[in-house]
mmCIF file of C-alpha atoms in Angstrom:
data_model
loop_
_atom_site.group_PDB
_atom_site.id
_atom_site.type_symbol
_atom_site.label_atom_id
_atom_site.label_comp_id
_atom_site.label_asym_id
_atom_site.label_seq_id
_atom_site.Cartn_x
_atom_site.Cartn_y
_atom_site.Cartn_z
ATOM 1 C CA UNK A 1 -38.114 28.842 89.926
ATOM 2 C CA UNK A 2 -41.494 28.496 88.088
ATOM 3 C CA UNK A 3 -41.684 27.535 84.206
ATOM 4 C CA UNK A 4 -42.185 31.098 82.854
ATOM 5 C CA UNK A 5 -38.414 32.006 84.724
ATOM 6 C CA UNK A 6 -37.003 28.976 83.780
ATOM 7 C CA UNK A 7 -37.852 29.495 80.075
ATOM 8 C CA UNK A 8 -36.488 32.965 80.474
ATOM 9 C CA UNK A 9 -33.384 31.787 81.424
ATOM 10 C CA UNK A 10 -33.636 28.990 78.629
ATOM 11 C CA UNK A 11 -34.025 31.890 76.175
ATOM 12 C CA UNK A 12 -31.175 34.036 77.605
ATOM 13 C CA UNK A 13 -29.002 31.729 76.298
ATOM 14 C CA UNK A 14 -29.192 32.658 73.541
ATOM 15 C CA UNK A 15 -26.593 35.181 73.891
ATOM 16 C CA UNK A 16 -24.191 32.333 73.545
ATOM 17 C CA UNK A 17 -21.442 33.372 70.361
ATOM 18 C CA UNK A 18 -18.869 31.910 68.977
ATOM 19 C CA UNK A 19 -15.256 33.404 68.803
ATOM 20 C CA UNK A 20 -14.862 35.416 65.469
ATOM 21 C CA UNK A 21 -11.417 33.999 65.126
ATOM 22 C CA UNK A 22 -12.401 30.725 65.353
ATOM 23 C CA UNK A 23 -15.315 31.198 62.857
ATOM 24 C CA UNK A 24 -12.972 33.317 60.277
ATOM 25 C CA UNK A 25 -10.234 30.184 60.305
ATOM 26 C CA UNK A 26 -13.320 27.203 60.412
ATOM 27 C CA UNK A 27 -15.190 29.149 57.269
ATOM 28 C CA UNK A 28 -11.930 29.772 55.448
ATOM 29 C CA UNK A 29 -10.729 26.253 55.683
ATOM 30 C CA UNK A 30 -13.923 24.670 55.080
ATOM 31 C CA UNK A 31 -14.978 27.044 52.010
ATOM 32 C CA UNK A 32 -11.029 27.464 50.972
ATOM 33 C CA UNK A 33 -9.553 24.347 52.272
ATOM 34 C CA UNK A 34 -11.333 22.043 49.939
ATOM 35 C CA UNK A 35 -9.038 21.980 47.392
ATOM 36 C CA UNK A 36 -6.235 21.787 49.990
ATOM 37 C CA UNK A 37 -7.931 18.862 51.629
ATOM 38 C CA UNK A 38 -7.902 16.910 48.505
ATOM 39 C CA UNK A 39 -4.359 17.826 47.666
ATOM 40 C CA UNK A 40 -3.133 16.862 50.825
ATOM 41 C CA UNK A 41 -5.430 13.589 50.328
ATOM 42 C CA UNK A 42 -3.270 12.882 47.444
ATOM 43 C CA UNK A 43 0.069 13.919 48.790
ATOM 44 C CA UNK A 44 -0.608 11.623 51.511
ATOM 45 C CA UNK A 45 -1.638 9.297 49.066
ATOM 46 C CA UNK A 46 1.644 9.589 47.139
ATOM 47 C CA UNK A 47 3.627 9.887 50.698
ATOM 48 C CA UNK A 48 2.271 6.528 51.593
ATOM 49 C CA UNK A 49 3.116 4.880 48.095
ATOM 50 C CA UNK A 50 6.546 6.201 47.917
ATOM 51 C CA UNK A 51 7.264 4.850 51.641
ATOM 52 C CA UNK A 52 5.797 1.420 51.239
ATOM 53 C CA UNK A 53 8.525 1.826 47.900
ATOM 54 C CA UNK A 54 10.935 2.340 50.051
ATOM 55 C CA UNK A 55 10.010 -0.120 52.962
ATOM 56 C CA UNK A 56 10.164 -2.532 50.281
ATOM 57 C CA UNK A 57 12.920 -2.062 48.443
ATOM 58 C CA UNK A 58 15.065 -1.354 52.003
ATOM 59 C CA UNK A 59 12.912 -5.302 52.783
ATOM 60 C CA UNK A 60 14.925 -7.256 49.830
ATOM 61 C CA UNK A 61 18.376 -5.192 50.503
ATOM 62 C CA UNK A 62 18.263 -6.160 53.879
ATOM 63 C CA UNK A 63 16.853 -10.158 52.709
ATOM 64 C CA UNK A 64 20.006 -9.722 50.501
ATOM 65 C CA UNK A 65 22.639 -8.749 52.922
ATOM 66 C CA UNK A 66 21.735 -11.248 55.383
ATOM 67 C CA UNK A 67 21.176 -14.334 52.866
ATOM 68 C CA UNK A 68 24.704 -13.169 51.302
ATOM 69 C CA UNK A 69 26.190 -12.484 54.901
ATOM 70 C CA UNK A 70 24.926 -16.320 56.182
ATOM 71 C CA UNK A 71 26.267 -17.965 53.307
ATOM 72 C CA UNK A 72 29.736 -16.298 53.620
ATOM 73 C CA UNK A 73 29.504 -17.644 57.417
ATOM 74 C CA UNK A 74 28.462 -20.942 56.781
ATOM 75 C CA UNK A 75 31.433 -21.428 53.959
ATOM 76 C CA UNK A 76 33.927 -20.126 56.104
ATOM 77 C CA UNK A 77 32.661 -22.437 59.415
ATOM 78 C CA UNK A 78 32.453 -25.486 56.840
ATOM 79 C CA UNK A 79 35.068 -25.358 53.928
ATOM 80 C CA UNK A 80 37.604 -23.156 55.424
ATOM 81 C CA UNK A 81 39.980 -21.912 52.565
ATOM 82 C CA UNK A 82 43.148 -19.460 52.665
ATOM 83 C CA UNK A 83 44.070 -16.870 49.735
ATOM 84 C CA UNK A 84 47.787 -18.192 48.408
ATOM 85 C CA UNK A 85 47.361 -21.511 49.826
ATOM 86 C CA UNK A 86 46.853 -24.293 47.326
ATOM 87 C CA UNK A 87 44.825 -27.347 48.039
ATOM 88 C CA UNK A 88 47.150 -29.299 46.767
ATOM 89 C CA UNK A 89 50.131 -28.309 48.844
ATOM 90 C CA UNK A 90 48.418 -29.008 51.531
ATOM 91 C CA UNK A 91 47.229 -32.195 50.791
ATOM 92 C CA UNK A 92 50.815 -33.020 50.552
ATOM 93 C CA UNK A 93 51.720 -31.416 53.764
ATOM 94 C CA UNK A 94 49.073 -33.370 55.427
ATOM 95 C CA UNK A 95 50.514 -36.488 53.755
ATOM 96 C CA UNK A 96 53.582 -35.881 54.973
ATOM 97 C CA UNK A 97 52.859 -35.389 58.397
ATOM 98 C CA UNK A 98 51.109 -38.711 58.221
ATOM 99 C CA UNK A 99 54.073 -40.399 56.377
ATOM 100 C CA UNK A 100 56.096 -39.242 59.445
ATOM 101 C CA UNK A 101 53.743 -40.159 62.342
ATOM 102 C CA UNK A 102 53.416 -43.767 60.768
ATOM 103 C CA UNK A 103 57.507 -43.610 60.656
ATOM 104 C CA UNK A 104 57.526 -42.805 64.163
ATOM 105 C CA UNK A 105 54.667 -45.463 65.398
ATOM 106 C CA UNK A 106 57.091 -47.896 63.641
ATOM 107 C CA UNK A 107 59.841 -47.027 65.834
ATOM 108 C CA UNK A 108 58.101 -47.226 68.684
ATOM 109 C CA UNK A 109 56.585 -50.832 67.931
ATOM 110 C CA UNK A 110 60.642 -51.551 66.786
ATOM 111 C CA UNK A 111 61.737 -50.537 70.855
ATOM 112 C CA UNK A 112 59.057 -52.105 72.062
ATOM 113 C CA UNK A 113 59.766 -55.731 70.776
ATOM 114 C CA UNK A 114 63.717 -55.054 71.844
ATOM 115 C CA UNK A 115 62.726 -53.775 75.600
ATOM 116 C CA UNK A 116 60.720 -57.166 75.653
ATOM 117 C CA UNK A 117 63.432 -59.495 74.591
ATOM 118 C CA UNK A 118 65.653 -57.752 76.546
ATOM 119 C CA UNK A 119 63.337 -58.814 79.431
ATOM 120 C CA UNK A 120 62.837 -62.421 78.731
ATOM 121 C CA UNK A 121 66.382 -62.554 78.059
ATOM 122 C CA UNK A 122 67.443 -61.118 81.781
ATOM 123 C CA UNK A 123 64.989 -63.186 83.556
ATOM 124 C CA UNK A 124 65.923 -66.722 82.036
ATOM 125 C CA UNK A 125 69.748 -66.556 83.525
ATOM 126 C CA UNK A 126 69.110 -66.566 87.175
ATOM 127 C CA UNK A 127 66.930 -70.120 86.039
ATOM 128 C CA UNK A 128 70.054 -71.776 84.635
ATOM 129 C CA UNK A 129 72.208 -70.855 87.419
ATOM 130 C CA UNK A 130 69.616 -72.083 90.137
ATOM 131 C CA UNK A 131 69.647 -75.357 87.448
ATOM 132 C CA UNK A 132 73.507 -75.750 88.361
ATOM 133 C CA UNK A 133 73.308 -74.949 92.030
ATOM 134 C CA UNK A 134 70.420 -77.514 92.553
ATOM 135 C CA UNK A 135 72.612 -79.994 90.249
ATOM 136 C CA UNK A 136 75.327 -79.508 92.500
ATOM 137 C CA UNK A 137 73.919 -79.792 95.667
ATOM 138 C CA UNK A 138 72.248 -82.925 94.243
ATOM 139 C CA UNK A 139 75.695 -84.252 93.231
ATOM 140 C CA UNK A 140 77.104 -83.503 96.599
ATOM 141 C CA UNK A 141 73.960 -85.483 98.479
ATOM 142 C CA UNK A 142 74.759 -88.452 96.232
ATOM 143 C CA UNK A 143 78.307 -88.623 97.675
ATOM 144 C CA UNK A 144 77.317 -87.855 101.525
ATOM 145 C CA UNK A 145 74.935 -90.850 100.665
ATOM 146 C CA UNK A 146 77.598 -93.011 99.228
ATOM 147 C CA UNK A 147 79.734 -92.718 102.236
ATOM 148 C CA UNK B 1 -35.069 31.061 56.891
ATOM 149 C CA UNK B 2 -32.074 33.080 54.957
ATOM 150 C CA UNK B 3 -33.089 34.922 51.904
ATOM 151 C CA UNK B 4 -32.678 33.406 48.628
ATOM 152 C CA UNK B 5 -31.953 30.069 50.245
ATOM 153 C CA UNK B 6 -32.905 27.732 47.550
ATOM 154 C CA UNK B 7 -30.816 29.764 45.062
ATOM 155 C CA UNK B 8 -27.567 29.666 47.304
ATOM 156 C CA UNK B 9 -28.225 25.845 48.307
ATOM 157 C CA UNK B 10 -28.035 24.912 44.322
ATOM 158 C CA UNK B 11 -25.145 27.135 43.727
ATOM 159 C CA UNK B 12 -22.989 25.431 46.490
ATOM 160 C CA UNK B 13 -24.636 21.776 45.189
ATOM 161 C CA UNK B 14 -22.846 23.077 41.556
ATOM 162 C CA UNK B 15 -19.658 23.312 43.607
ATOM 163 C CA UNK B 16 -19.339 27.633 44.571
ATOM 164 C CA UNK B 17 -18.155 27.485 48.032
ATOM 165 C CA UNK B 18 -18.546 31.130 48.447
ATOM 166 C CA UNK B 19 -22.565 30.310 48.178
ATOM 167 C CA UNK B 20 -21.755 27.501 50.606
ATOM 168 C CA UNK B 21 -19.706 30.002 53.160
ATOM 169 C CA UNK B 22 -22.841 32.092 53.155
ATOM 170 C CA UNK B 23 -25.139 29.284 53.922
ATOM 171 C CA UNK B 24 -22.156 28.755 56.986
ATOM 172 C CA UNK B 25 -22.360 32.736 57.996
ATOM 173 C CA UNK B 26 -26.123 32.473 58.306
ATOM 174 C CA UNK B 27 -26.795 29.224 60.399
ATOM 175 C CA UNK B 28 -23.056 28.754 61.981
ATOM 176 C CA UNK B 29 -23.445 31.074 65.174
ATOM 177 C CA UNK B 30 -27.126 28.927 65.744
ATOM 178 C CA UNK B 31 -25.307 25.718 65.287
ATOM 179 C CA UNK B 32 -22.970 26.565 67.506
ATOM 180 C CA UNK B 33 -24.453 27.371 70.606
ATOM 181 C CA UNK B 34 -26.995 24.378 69.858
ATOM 182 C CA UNK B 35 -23.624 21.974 70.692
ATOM 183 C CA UNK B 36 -22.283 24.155 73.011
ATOM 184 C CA UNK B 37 -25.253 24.101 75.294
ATOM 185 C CA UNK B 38 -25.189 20.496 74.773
ATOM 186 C CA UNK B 39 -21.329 19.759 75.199
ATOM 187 C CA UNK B 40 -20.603 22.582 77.376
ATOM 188 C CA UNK B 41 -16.993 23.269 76.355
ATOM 189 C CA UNK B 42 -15.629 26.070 74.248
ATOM 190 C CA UNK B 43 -13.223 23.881 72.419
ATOM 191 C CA UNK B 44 -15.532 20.149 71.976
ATOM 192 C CA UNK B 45 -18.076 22.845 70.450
ATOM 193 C CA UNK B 46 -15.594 24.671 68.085
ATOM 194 C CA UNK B 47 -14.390 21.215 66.601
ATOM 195 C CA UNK B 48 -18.099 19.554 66.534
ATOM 196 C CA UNK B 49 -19.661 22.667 64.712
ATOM 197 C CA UNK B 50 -16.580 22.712 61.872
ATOM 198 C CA UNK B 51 -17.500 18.908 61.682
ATOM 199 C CA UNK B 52 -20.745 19.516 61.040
ATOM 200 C CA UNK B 53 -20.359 22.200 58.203
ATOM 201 C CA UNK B 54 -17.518 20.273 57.096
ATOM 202 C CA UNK B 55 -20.051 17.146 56.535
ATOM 203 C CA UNK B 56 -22.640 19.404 55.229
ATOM 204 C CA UNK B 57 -20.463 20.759 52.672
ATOM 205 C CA UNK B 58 -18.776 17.193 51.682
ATOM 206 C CA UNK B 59 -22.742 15.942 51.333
ATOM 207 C CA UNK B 60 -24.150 18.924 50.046
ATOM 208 C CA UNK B 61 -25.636 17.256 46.897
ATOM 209 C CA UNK B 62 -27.514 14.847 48.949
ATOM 210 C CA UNK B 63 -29.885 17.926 50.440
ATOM 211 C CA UNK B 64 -33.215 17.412 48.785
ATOM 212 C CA UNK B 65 -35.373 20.210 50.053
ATOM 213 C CA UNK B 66 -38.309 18.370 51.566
ATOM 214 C CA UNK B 67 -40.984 21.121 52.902
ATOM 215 C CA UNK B 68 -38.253 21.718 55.731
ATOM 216 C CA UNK B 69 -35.398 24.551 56.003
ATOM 217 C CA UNK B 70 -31.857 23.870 55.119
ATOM 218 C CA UNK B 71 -31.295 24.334 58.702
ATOM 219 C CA UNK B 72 -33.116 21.025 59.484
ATOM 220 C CA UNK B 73 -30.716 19.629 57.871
ATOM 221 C CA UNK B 74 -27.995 21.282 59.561
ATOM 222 C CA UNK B 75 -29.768 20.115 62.912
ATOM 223 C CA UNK B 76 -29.874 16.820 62.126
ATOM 224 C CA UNK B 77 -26.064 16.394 61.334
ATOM 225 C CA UNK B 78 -24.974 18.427 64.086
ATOM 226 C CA UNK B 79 -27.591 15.765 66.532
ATOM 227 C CA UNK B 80 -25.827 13.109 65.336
ATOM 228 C CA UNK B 81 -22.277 14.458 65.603
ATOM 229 C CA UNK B 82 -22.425 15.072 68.996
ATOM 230 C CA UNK B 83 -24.056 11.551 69.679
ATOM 231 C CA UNK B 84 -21.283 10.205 67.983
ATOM 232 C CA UNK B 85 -19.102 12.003 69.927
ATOM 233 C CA UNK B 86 -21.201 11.501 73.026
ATOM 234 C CA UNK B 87 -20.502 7.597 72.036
ATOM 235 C CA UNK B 88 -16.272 8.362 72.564
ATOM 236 C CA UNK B 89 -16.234 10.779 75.104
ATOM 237 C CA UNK B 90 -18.366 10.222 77.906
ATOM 238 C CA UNK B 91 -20.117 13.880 78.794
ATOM 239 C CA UNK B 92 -18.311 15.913 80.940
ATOM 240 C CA UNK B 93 -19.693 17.645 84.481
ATOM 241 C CA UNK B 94 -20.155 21.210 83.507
ATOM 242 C CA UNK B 95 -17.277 23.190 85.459
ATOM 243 C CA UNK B 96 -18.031 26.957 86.579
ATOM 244 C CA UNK B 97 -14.697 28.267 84.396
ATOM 245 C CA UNK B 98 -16.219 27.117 81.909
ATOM 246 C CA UNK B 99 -19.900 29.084 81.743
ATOM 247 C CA UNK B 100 -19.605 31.102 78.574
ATOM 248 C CA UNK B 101 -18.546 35.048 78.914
ATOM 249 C CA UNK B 102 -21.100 36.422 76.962
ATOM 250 C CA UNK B 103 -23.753 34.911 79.974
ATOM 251 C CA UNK B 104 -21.830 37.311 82.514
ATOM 252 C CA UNK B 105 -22.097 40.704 80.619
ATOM 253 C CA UNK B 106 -24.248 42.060 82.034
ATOM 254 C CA UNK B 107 -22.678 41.683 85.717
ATOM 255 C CA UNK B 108 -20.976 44.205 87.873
ATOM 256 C CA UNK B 109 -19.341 43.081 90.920
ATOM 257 C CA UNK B 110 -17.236 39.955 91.303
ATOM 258 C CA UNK B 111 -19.804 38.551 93.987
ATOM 259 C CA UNK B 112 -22.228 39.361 91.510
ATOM 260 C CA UNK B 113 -20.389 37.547 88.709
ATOM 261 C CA UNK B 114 -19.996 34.296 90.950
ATOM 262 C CA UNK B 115 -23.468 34.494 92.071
ATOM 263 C CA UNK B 116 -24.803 34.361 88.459
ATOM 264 C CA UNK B 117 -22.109 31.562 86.994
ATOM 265 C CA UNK B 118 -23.406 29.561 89.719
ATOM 266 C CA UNK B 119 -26.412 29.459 88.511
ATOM 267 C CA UNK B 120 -25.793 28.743 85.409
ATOM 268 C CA UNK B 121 -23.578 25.856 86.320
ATOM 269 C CA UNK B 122 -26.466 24.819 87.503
ATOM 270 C CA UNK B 123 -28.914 25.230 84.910
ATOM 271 C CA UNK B 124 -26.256 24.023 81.983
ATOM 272 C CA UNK B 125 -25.520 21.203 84.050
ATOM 273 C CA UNK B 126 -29.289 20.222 84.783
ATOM 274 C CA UNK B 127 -29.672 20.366 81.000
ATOM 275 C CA UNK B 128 -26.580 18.104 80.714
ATOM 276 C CA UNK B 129 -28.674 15.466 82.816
ATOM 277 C CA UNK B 130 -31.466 15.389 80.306
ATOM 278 C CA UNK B 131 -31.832 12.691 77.673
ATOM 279 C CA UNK B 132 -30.732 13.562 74.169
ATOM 280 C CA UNK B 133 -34.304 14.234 72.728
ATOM 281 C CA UNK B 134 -35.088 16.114 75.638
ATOM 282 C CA UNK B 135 -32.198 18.232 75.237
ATOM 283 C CA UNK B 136 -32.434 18.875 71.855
ATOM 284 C CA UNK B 137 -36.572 19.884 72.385
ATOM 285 C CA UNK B 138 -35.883 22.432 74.890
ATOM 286 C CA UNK B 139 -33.074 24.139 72.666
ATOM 287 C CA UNK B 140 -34.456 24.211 69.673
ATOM 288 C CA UNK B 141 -37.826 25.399 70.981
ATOM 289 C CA UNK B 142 -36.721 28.115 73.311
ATOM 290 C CA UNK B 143 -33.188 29.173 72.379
ATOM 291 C CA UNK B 144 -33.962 29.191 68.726
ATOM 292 C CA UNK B 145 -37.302 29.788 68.674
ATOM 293 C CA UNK B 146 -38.458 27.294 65.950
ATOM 294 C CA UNK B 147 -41.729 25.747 65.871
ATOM 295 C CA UNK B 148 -43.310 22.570 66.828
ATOM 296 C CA UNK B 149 -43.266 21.483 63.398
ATOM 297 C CA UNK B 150 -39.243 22.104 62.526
ATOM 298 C CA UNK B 151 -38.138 20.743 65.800
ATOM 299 C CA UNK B 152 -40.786 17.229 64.715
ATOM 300 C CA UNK B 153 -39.015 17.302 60.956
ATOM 301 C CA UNK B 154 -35.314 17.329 62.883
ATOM 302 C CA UNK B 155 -35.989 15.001 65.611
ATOM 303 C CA UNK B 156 -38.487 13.032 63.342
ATOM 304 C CA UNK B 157 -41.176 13.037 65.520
ATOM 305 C CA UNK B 158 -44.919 14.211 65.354
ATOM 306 C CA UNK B 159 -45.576 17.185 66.698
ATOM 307 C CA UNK B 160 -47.579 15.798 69.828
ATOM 308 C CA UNK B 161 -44.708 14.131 70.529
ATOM 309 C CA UNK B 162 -42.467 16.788 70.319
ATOM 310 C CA UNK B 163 -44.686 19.037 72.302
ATOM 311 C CA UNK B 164 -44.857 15.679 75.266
ATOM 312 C CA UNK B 165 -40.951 15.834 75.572
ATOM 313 C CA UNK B 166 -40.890 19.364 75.878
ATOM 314 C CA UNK B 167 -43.101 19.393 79.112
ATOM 315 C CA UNK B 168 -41.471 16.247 80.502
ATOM 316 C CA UNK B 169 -37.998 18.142 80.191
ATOM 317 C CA UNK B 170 -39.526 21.367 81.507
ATOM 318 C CA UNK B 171 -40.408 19.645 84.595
ATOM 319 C CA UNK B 172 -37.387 17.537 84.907
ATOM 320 C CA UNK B 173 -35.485 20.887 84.548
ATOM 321 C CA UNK B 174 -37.428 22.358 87.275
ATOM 322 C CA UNK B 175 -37.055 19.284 89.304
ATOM 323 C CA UNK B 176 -33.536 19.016 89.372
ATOM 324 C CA UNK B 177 -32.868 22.886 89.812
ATOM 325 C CA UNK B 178 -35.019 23.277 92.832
ATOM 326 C CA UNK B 179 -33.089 20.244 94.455
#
């Protein structure tokens, strides 16, 4: 192909058109849609305000709920109170149960010291006996000796 | 250059977008196939030529008419759209579905019609191979038919320079579809 052809061919190209469909909707909504662009700048605009709004006010709700929903925990794992239940009454409750378990430890402590006299009691008597049997056969070797 | 230019330019600088739209009617279908010949797909060129009016429109009131046609301007924001674009999407290897209709028109049979979007596979895709400036030459100068001097007010060039590129693409061209 020699330059005169190929320049031909270059020129030929020129044939090349766009679709009228596409140049009817790109004119109208460059000519038309200016307006239209700008509102839908704005409403975009306003969409993006009104959702950060709403972002943020949804934000401290939810900072809310959970600071309110922690504290409630934290009272309930640490300071555990009962609706219709008085302090007070239990205070006593818990003083009685004390009162009763000290009542009880005394008892114990009272059998104890009995069980152990008991003991030392029991164990002393075979002593005196083996006392009198070793008198006795003493006694007895004292007369064989005398004879 | 479009009638009465000057006139519609300062009526779509005062805001008329109808003046603007027929600014658009004029120089669209050129625009066009300047980034379709350059991107090579239907749908990349659609969106990069509404970008481009759509920029022209948004910065109309920056056009200062400098001995240069409106449509230098239009050139020169289209150039740099698809370089931009060119920056985010690597270029894509021309594929035979996609040689434009309106090439084909003119062809009977269905051999005849393969035989001839061959070729121009081949040619678009040579052209795809060129560097930017060298692209941009080559269309301007034999697709649209503007002078020297436009193509070294777009490009920002001098017009030996302009006219250097254009010979080095030619024979690159030629180089690459005689391969």
């Amino acid at each position: 192909m020699n330059e005169r052809e190929l320049i031909k061919k270059l020129r030929a190209l020129e044939a090349i058109k766009p679709d009228a469909g596409y140049v009817r909707n790109s004119r109208y909504l460059i000519t038309q849609g200016g307006m239209a662009e700008q509102s839908i700048r704005q409403g975009i605009f306003s969409r993006g305000l009104s959702f950060a709004f709403s972002v943020a006010l949804t934000s401290v709700f939810l900072i809310a709920v959970t600071i309110g929903g922690m504290t409630g925990y934290f009272k309930t794992l640490f300071l555990p109170s009962f609706q219709g239940v008085s302090n007070e009454a239990l205070l006593t409750e818990a003083n009685e149960i004390t009162d009763d378990i000290n009542i009880h430890l005394d008892d114990v402590e009272y059998f104890s010291n009995s069980v152990a006299l008991a003991e030392n009691g029991s164990s002393k008597q075979p002593t005196d006996t083996q006392d009198k049997g070793e008198e006795e056969i003493d006694n007895l070797l004292d007369e064989v000796i005398s004879y | 250059m479009l009638e009465d230019e000057q006139n519609l330019i300062a009526r779509a600088k005062g805001g008329e977008a109808e003046a603007f739209g027929s600014l658009y009617d004029y120089y669209m279908p050129r625009i066009y196939r300047f980034i379709l010949i350059k991107v090579s797909y239907r749908e990349e060129a659609e969106d990069l030529t509404h970008q481009t009016f759509l920029k022209a429109w948004e910065r109309i009131e920056q056009f200062t008419f400098q001995g240069y046609p409106f449509s230098s301007w239009l050139y020169r924001i289209a150039r740099n759209t698809v370089i931009d674009h060119h920056r985010k999407v690597r270029p894509q290897q021309v594929d035979i579905d996609y040689v434009p209709q309106e090439l084909l028109a003119s062809e009977s049979s269905p051999e005849d019609e393969m035989e001839s979007r061959m070729e121009w596979e081949k040619l678009l895709s040579a052209i795809g191979g060129l560097k930017d400036i060298e692209q941009d030459v080559l269309i301007m100068r034999f697709v649209d038919e503007m002078t020297h001097k436009e193509i070294a007010g777009i490009v920002k060039k001098s017009e030996g320079a302009v006219k250097v590129v254009q010979h080095r693409a030619l024979k690159k061209l030629r180089e690459v579809i005689e391969k």
